[in-house]
Each structure stands twice: as structure tokens, then as C-alpha cells.
Amino acid sequence: MAQKCEMKLLGSCGSPFVTRVKFVLKLKSIDYEYIKEDLANKSELLLTSNPGLQKVPVLFHENEPISESLVIVEYLDEILPNVHPILPLNPLDRAHNRCLAYYIDTVYCPWLKRFMLARDSKKKEEAKRLIIGGSAMLEEAFVKLSKGGTFFGGDEIGYLDVVLGCYLGWFKFFRIIFGFNVIDEARNPRLVQWEKSMWSHEVIRSVIPSDEIYMNFFKMLLGFLPPMPMHVRARI
Ligand SMILES: N[C@@H](CCC(=O)N[C@@H](CS)C(=O)NCC(=O)O)C(=O)O
């Protein structure tokens, strides 16, 4: 049954950080109103609710704004700890989860962006090499943190599942557009299983934006950049 909370989410299509928050709202069965933000023409609501960073997502709980996706995820977990708990209970496990989430957002994710926007093949190969190394490290972390379970959170979707899972649509997009497996059967067999389990989870599948949304987002990025190589253009 949906939880009765006064929640609004300010977001934009294709943003992994917004997707992450949507995962948790849905896993916890929280009703909310979605407000679409135009990042090319930022609204008064965004500028006043998140004046320092001016980024989505912003969650409003009883009209109080909260920004930064990881902060929002933890906040939701704190106010509704008994409905689909997200963070592990053990403090050491929590610390490991938070540390890896920090790595994913500040190191690994920027490599994905670097790969996507790299124009010459040398820069692309360099970004690819970094991503492959990062995915190998995430595979090791998965083996350790999942404790034999299907997800990073064990038998249930947990913190790192929503943190990394919000990039699943982008991983798929990379396969289609660039022919590049960010996580790969030969190199990352456990993460490939994890990816399949995530896609077959009803909540996760229902929240990940469509291929079309990723394509439009990518085209918007391209609009600001010099032309892409022909073999990539042909797939767009
Ligand atoms: N660390 C932030 C990142 C949020 C973020 O980068 N949001 C992007 C959309 S994907 C944004 O609002 N960008 C607008 C801008 O940079 O001006 C979080 O986790 O919430």
C-alpha cells in the first residue's frame, strides 16, 4: 500500500540521479508528485530550492527541499526504515557502501561521461581502459558486499543497487550506440548476472527511462559539441 507522505520530486528525464531517487520512492511505496525541470531554462523553483548547486533532483517533503541524490536516498531510508530498508544495518557495511557510492559518483561515472563525449579515438580508448578497470573493481566489491546474494544488498535491492543501478539505462545505451559493454560477461560475470536481475525487477524496470529518452539526452549533449565520428553518427 502506498505510504501517505507529502512528497514532490523535481527532476529531469534521463538524469541518473533522479532515477536513483525514483527507485527508492517506488521501492518504499511512497506516493509523490513529479515536477519536470527544464535544465536549459532553470525554473524559479529549482533556483530557490537548490540555490548553491542548481541541480536536480530536489525532493520536497512537506515543502522542505532536500538536494543531492545520495542525501535524499538516505533521508528516505531514515524516515521510513521499516519499508524496504536501503542501507545495511551493520555500521561497517554502511561505511563500505557509502565509500563505494562515493567512488561510483565521483570517479567511475565521470569516466562514462568522458567516454561518451570523447571525440578522438585515443581519448575514447583511454576512457574505455579506465572504465574497464573500474568495472573490475566493482565486480570485486560486488562479490564481497553481496555475500552470495543476487544484489549488492544481498537478497534484496539495497543502497549500492540503486546507486549503480541508476546507470543501467546508460550501460544499455553504450552497447547500442558505441558497441561497448561497460560490464561484460568475460570480465565481470557476477555484475552481468546482477544487471540481469536488476532489469528483471519490476520496480527497477518500470523506473529506468526509455531508450528514446537517453537518445534525446545524448543528442542534446551533441548539440553543444563538435561533430562525432561517422561510425557513431550512423547509429544515432
Ligand atoms: N551530485 C548530484 C548530481 C546531480 C546532477 O548532476 N544533476 C544534473 C542532471 S543529471 C543537473 O541538474 N545538472 C544541471 C547543471 O549542472 O546545471 C546528485 O547526486 O544529486
Tab-separated table of C-alpha atoms and ligand atoms in Angstrom:
chain	number	residue	atom	x	y	z
A	1	MET	CA	0.000	0.000	0.000
A	2	ALA	CA	1.328	3.485	-0.856
A	3	GLN	CA	2.708	5.461	2.112
A	4	LYS	CA	0.980	8.763	2.940
A	5	CYS	CA	3.671	11.451	2.697
A	6	GLU	CA	3.660	14.944	1.256
A	7	MET	CA	6.413	14.447	-1.311
A	8	LYS	CA	7.309	16.205	-4.525
A	9	LEU	CA	10.256	15.408	-6.736
A	10	LEU	CA	11.809	17.964	-9.037
A	11	GLY	CA	13.660	16.121	-11.792
A	12	SER	CA	14.579	15.855	-15.443
A	13	CYS	CA	14.359	12.941	-17.888
A	14	GLY	CA	17.457	10.822	-18.328
A	15	SER	CA	19.184	12.057	-15.163
A	16	PRO	CA	20.616	9.013	-13.360
A	17	PHE	CA	20.477	10.922	-10.084
A	18	VAL	CA	16.752	11.478	-10.440
A	19	THR	CA	16.252	7.826	-11.452
A	20	ARG	CA	18.039	6.802	-8.261
A	21	VAL	CA	15.590	8.731	-6.102
A	22	LYS	CA	12.627	7.383	-8.069
A	23	PHE	CA	13.850	3.827	-7.392
A	24	VAL	CA	13.752	4.413	-3.647
A	25	LEU	CA	10.409	6.217	-3.657
A	26	LYS	CA	8.904	3.287	-5.529
A	27	LEU	CA	10.642	0.576	-3.501
A	28	LYS	CA	9.281	2.230	-0.375
A	29	SER	CA	5.834	2.695	-1.992
A	30	ILE	CA	5.847	6.437	-1.368
A	31	ASP	CA	3.349	8.493	-3.346
A	32	TYR	CA	4.811	11.659	-4.797
A	33	GLU	CA	4.177	14.343	-7.342
A	34	TYR	CA	6.750	14.596	-10.134
A	35	ILE	CA	7.670	18.088	-11.352
A	36	LYS	CA	9.617	18.199	-14.597
A	37	GLU	CA	12.537	20.629	-14.681
A	38	ASP	CA	13.915	22.211	-17.843
A	39	LEU	CA	17.654	22.346	-17.225
A	40	ALA	CA	18.200	24.542	-20.281
A	41	ASN	CA	15.947	27.147	-18.694
A	42	LYS	CA	16.065	26.583	-14.956
A	43	SER	CA	12.876	27.266	-13.030
A	44	GLU	CA	12.441	29.624	-10.121
A	45	LEU	CA	11.597	26.566	-8.045
A	46	LEU	CA	14.981	24.966	-8.749
A	47	LEU	CA	16.925	28.188	-8.264
A	48	THR	CA	15.281	28.924	-4.921
A	49	SER	CA	15.190	25.363	-3.581
A	50	ASN	CA	18.773	24.421	-4.514
A	51	PRO	CA	20.471	27.822	-4.922
A	52	GLY	CA	24.018	26.621	-4.319
A	53	LEU	CA	24.135	23.697	-6.755
A	54	GLN	CA	21.124	24.432	-9.001
A	55	LYS	CA	20.856	20.736	-9.874
A	56	VAL	CA	18.170	18.094	-9.878
A	57	PRO	CA	16.969	16.065	-8.083
A	58	VAL	CA	15.355	18.117	-5.359
A	59	LEU	CA	12.909	16.338	-3.082
A	60	PHE	CA	10.310	18.357	-1.195
A	61	HIS	CA	8.981	16.806	1.971
A	62	GLU	CA	6.201	18.913	3.410
A	63	ASN	CA	7.587	21.749	1.263
A	64	GLU	CA	11.117	21.467	2.712
A	65	PRO	CA	13.659	20.991	-0.099
A	66	ILE	CA	16.391	18.364	0.118
A	67	SER	CA	19.021	18.096	-2.624
A	68	GLU	CA	21.793	15.649	-3.613
A	69	SER	CA	20.540	12.217	-4.616
A	70	LEU	CA	22.537	10.251	-2.037
A	71	VAL	CA	21.372	12.557	0.740
A	72	ILE	CA	17.780	12.127	-0.446
A	73	VAL	CA	18.123	8.329	-0.587
A	74	GLU	CA	19.447	8.239	2.977
A	75	TYR	CA	16.769	10.666	4.150
A	76	LEU	CA	14.002	8.474	2.719
A	77	ASP	CA	15.572	5.467	4.384
A	78	GLU	CA	15.691	7.281	7.729
A	79	ILE	CA	12.071	8.404	7.686
A	80	LEU	CA	10.766	5.011	6.528
A	81	PRO	CA	13.292	2.499	7.866
A	82	ASN	CA	10.882	-0.427	8.006
A	83	VAL	CA	9.643	-0.353	4.425
A	84	HIS	CA	12.219	-1.870	2.110
A	85	PRO	CA	15.353	-0.833	4.085
A	86	ILE	CA	18.029	0.509	1.742
A	87	LEU	CA	21.219	0.895	3.761
A	88	PRO	CA	22.645	-2.171	5.534
A	89	LEU	CA	22.165	-2.248	9.308
A	90	ASN	CA	25.768	-3.014	10.210
A	91	PRO	CA	27.830	0.224	10.579
A	92	LEU	CA	30.867	-1.275	8.850
A	93	ASP	CA	28.750	-2.459	5.915
A	94	ARG	CA	27.201	1.013	5.765
A	95	ALA	CA	30.649	2.590	5.667
A	96	HIS	CA	31.748	0.274	2.818
A	97	ASN	CA	28.551	1.005	0.907
A	98	ARG	CA	28.921	4.770	1.284
A	99	CYS	CA	32.565	4.654	0.289
A	100	LEU	CA	31.820	2.727	-2.909
A	101	ALA	CA	28.904	5.046	-3.705
A	102	TYR	CA	31.306	7.971	-3.447
A	103	TYR	CA	33.692	6.214	-5.850
A	104	ILE	CA	30.876	5.485	-8.313
A	105	ASP	CA	29.661	9.087	-8.398
A	106	THR	CA	32.943	10.931	-8.288
A	107	VAL	CA	35.282	8.662	-10.282
A	108	TYR	CA	33.511	5.939	-12.246
A	109	CYS	CA	30.560	7.953	-13.533
A	110	PRO	CA	32.728	10.839	-14.830
A	111	TRP	CA	34.677	8.235	-16.871
A	112	LEU	CA	31.417	7.188	-18.534
A	113	LYS	CA	30.779	10.805	-19.427
A	114	ARG	CA	34.352	11.239	-20.633
A	115	PHE	CA	33.969	8.185	-22.904
A	116	MET	CA	30.655	9.394	-24.274
A	117	LEU	CA	31.956	12.840	-25.152
A	118	ALA	CA	35.475	11.906	-26.326
A	119	ARG	CA	35.973	12.877	-29.957
A	120	ASP	CA	39.241	11.256	-30.954
A	121	SER	CA	39.834	7.521	-30.712
A	122	LYS	CA	42.844	7.958	-28.416
A	123	LYS	CA	40.752	9.751	-25.778
A	124	LYS	CA	37.945	7.236	-26.182
A	125	GLU	CA	40.312	4.287	-25.735
A	126	GLU	CA	41.810	5.897	-22.653
A	127	ALA	CA	38.360	6.408	-21.095
A	128	LYS	CA	37.423	2.841	-22.057
A	129	ARG	CA	40.514	1.486	-20.317
A	130	LEU	CA	39.639	3.399	-17.143
A	131	ILE	CA	36.020	2.167	-17.219
A	132	ILE	CA	37.115	-1.451	-17.698
A	133	GLY	CA	39.450	-1.130	-14.691
A	134	GLY	CA	36.646	0.470	-12.658
A	135	SER	CA	34.175	-2.270	-13.597
A	136	ALA	CA	36.706	-4.911	-12.496
A	137	MET	CA	36.941	-3.196	-9.125
A	138	LEU	CA	33.145	-3.035	-8.846
A	139	GLU	CA	32.968	-6.768	-9.651
A	140	GLU	CA	35.286	-7.499	-6.708
A	141	ALA	CA	33.243	-5.225	-4.460
A	142	PHE	CA	30.055	-6.987	-5.546
A	143	VAL	CA	31.446	-10.396	-4.598
A	144	LYS	CA	32.408	-9.065	-1.169
A	145	LEU	CA	29.335	-6.961	-0.360
A	146	SER	CA	26.554	-9.133	-1.803
A	147	LYS	CA	27.608	-12.022	0.487
A	148	GLY	CA	26.439	-14.586	-2.053
A	149	GLY	CA	23.156	-12.756	-2.767
A	150	THR	CA	21.705	-11.572	-6.062
A	151	PHE	CA	22.160	-7.882	-5.311
A	152	PHE	CA	24.755	-5.669	-3.661
A	153	GLY	CA	22.199	-5.568	-0.843
A	154	GLY	CA	22.111	-9.392	-0.643
A	155	ASP	CA	18.717	-10.918	-1.399
A	156	GLU	CA	17.037	-7.513	-1.682
A	157	ILE	CA	17.857	-4.366	-3.583
A	158	GLY	CA	19.957	-2.099	-1.366
A	159	TYR	CA	21.909	1.145	-1.391
A	160	LEU	CA	24.563	0.256	-3.986
A	161	ASP	CA	21.965	-1.355	-6.225
A	162	VAL	CA	20.175	1.957	-6.537
A	163	VAL	CA	23.448	3.912	-6.702
A	164	LEU	CA	24.917	1.870	-9.592
A	165	GLY	CA	21.556	0.721	-10.956
A	166	CYS	CA	20.629	4.231	-11.994
A	167	TYR	CA	23.273	3.897	-14.749
A	168	LEU	CA	21.787	0.694	-16.210
A	169	GLY	CA	19.963	2.604	-18.934
A	170	TRP	CA	23.232	4.279	-19.850
A	171	PHE	CA	25.055	0.906	-19.957
A	172	LYS	CA	22.417	-0.307	-22.419
A	173	PHE	CA	22.783	2.881	-24.435
A	174	PHE	CA	26.589	2.386	-24.613
A	175	ARG	CA	26.046	-1.119	-26.017
A	176	ILE	CA	23.648	0.104	-28.670
A	177	ILE	CA	25.447	3.274	-29.724
A	178	PHE	CA	29.124	2.522	-29.132
A	179	GLY	CA	29.146	-1.295	-29.141
A	180	PHE	CA	30.901	-1.119	-25.759
A	181	ASN	CA	29.992	-3.404	-22.824
A	182	VAL	CA	30.673	-1.357	-19.715
A	183	ILE	CA	30.136	-4.566	-17.790
A	184	ASP	CA	30.978	-7.648	-19.725
A	185	GLU	CA	30.309	-11.392	-19.449
A	186	ALA	CA	34.002	-12.354	-19.728
A	187	ARG	CA	35.391	-9.655	-17.438
A	188	ASN	CA	32.549	-9.141	-14.960
A	189	PRO	CA	30.403	-12.305	-14.809
A	190	ARG	CA	28.824	-11.510	-11.412
A	191	LEU	CA	27.936	-7.968	-12.404
A	192	VAL	CA	26.378	-9.229	-15.631
A	193	GLN	CA	24.154	-11.514	-13.527
A	194	TRP	CA	23.391	-8.566	-11.280
A	195	GLU	CA	22.466	-6.445	-14.296
A	196	LYS	CA	20.036	-9.146	-15.499
A	197	SER	CA	18.470	-9.433	-12.036
A	198	MET	CA	18.066	-5.671	-11.845
A	199	TRP	CA	16.377	-5.481	-15.256
A	200	SER	CA	14.024	-8.278	-14.305
A	201	HIS	CA	12.980	-6.494	-11.094
A	202	GLU	CA	9.599	-4.891	-11.699
A	203	VAL	CA	10.291	-1.639	-9.822
A	204	ILE	CA	13.683	-1.084	-11.416
A	205	ARG	CA	12.460	-1.859	-14.928
A	206	SER	CA	9.467	0.446	-14.534
A	207	VAL	CA	11.595	3.412	-13.423
A	208	ILE	CA	14.512	3.287	-15.898
A	209	PRO	CA	13.803	5.790	-18.695
A	210	SER	CA	13.185	4.543	-22.240
A	211	ASP	CA	15.952	4.222	-24.874
A	212	GLU	CA	14.394	7.216	-26.619
A	213	ILE	CA	14.949	9.449	-23.597
A	214	TYR	CA	18.644	8.529	-23.490
A	215	MET	CA	18.929	9.145	-27.204
A	216	ASN	CA	17.324	12.592	-26.890
A	217	PHE	CA	19.565	13.467	-23.951
A	218	PHE	CA	22.629	12.396	-25.924
A	219	LYS	CA	21.516	14.420	-28.948
A	220	MET	CA	21.070	17.436	-26.690
A	221	LEU	CA	24.667	16.986	-25.477
A	222	LEU	CA	25.873	16.645	-29.063
A	223	GLY	CA	24.246	19.944	-29.905
A	224	PHE	CA	26.840	21.659	-27.724
A	225	LEU	CA	29.769	19.777	-29.217
A	226	PRO	CA	31.720	19.443	-32.480
A	227	PRO	CA	30.694	16.588	-34.842
A	228	MET	CA	31.027	12.945	-33.775
A	229	PRO	CA	32.941	10.374	-35.888
A	230	MET	CA	30.854	8.939	-38.748
A	231	HIS	CA	30.588	5.371	-37.363
A	232	VAL	CA	28.951	6.721	-34.184
A	233	ARG	CA	26.743	9.168	-36.062
A	234	ALA	CA	25.404	6.345	-38.207
A	235	ARG	CA	23.881	4.698	-35.116
A	236	ILE	CA	22.139	7.827	-33.837
B	1	LIG	N1	25.668	15.104	-7.059
B	1	LIG	C1	24.379	15.427	-7.586
B	1	LIG	C2	24.455	15.477	-9.102
B	1	LIG	C3	23.162	15.990	-9.700
B	1	LIG	C4	23.348	16.384	-11.151
B	1	LIG	O1	24.492	16.467	-11.673
B	1	LIG	N2	22.231	16.696	-11.813
B	1	LIG	C5	22.297	17.169	-13.174
B	1	LIG	C6	21.300	16.400	-14.049
B	1	LIG	S1	21.896	14.780	-14.352
B	1	LIG	C7	21.892	18.637	-13.192
B	1	LIG	O2	20.940	19.030	-12.562
B	1	LIG	N3	22.645	19.453	-13.930
B	1	LIG	C8	22.357	20.844	-14.079
B	1	LIG	C9	23.598	21.685	-14.058
B	1	LIG	O3	24.701	21.127	-13.868
B	1	LIG	O4	23.477	22.895	-14.217
B	1	LIG	C10	23.354	14.393	-7.095
B	1	LIG	O5	23.766	13.273	-6.777
B	1	LIG	O6	22.167	14.740	-6.974
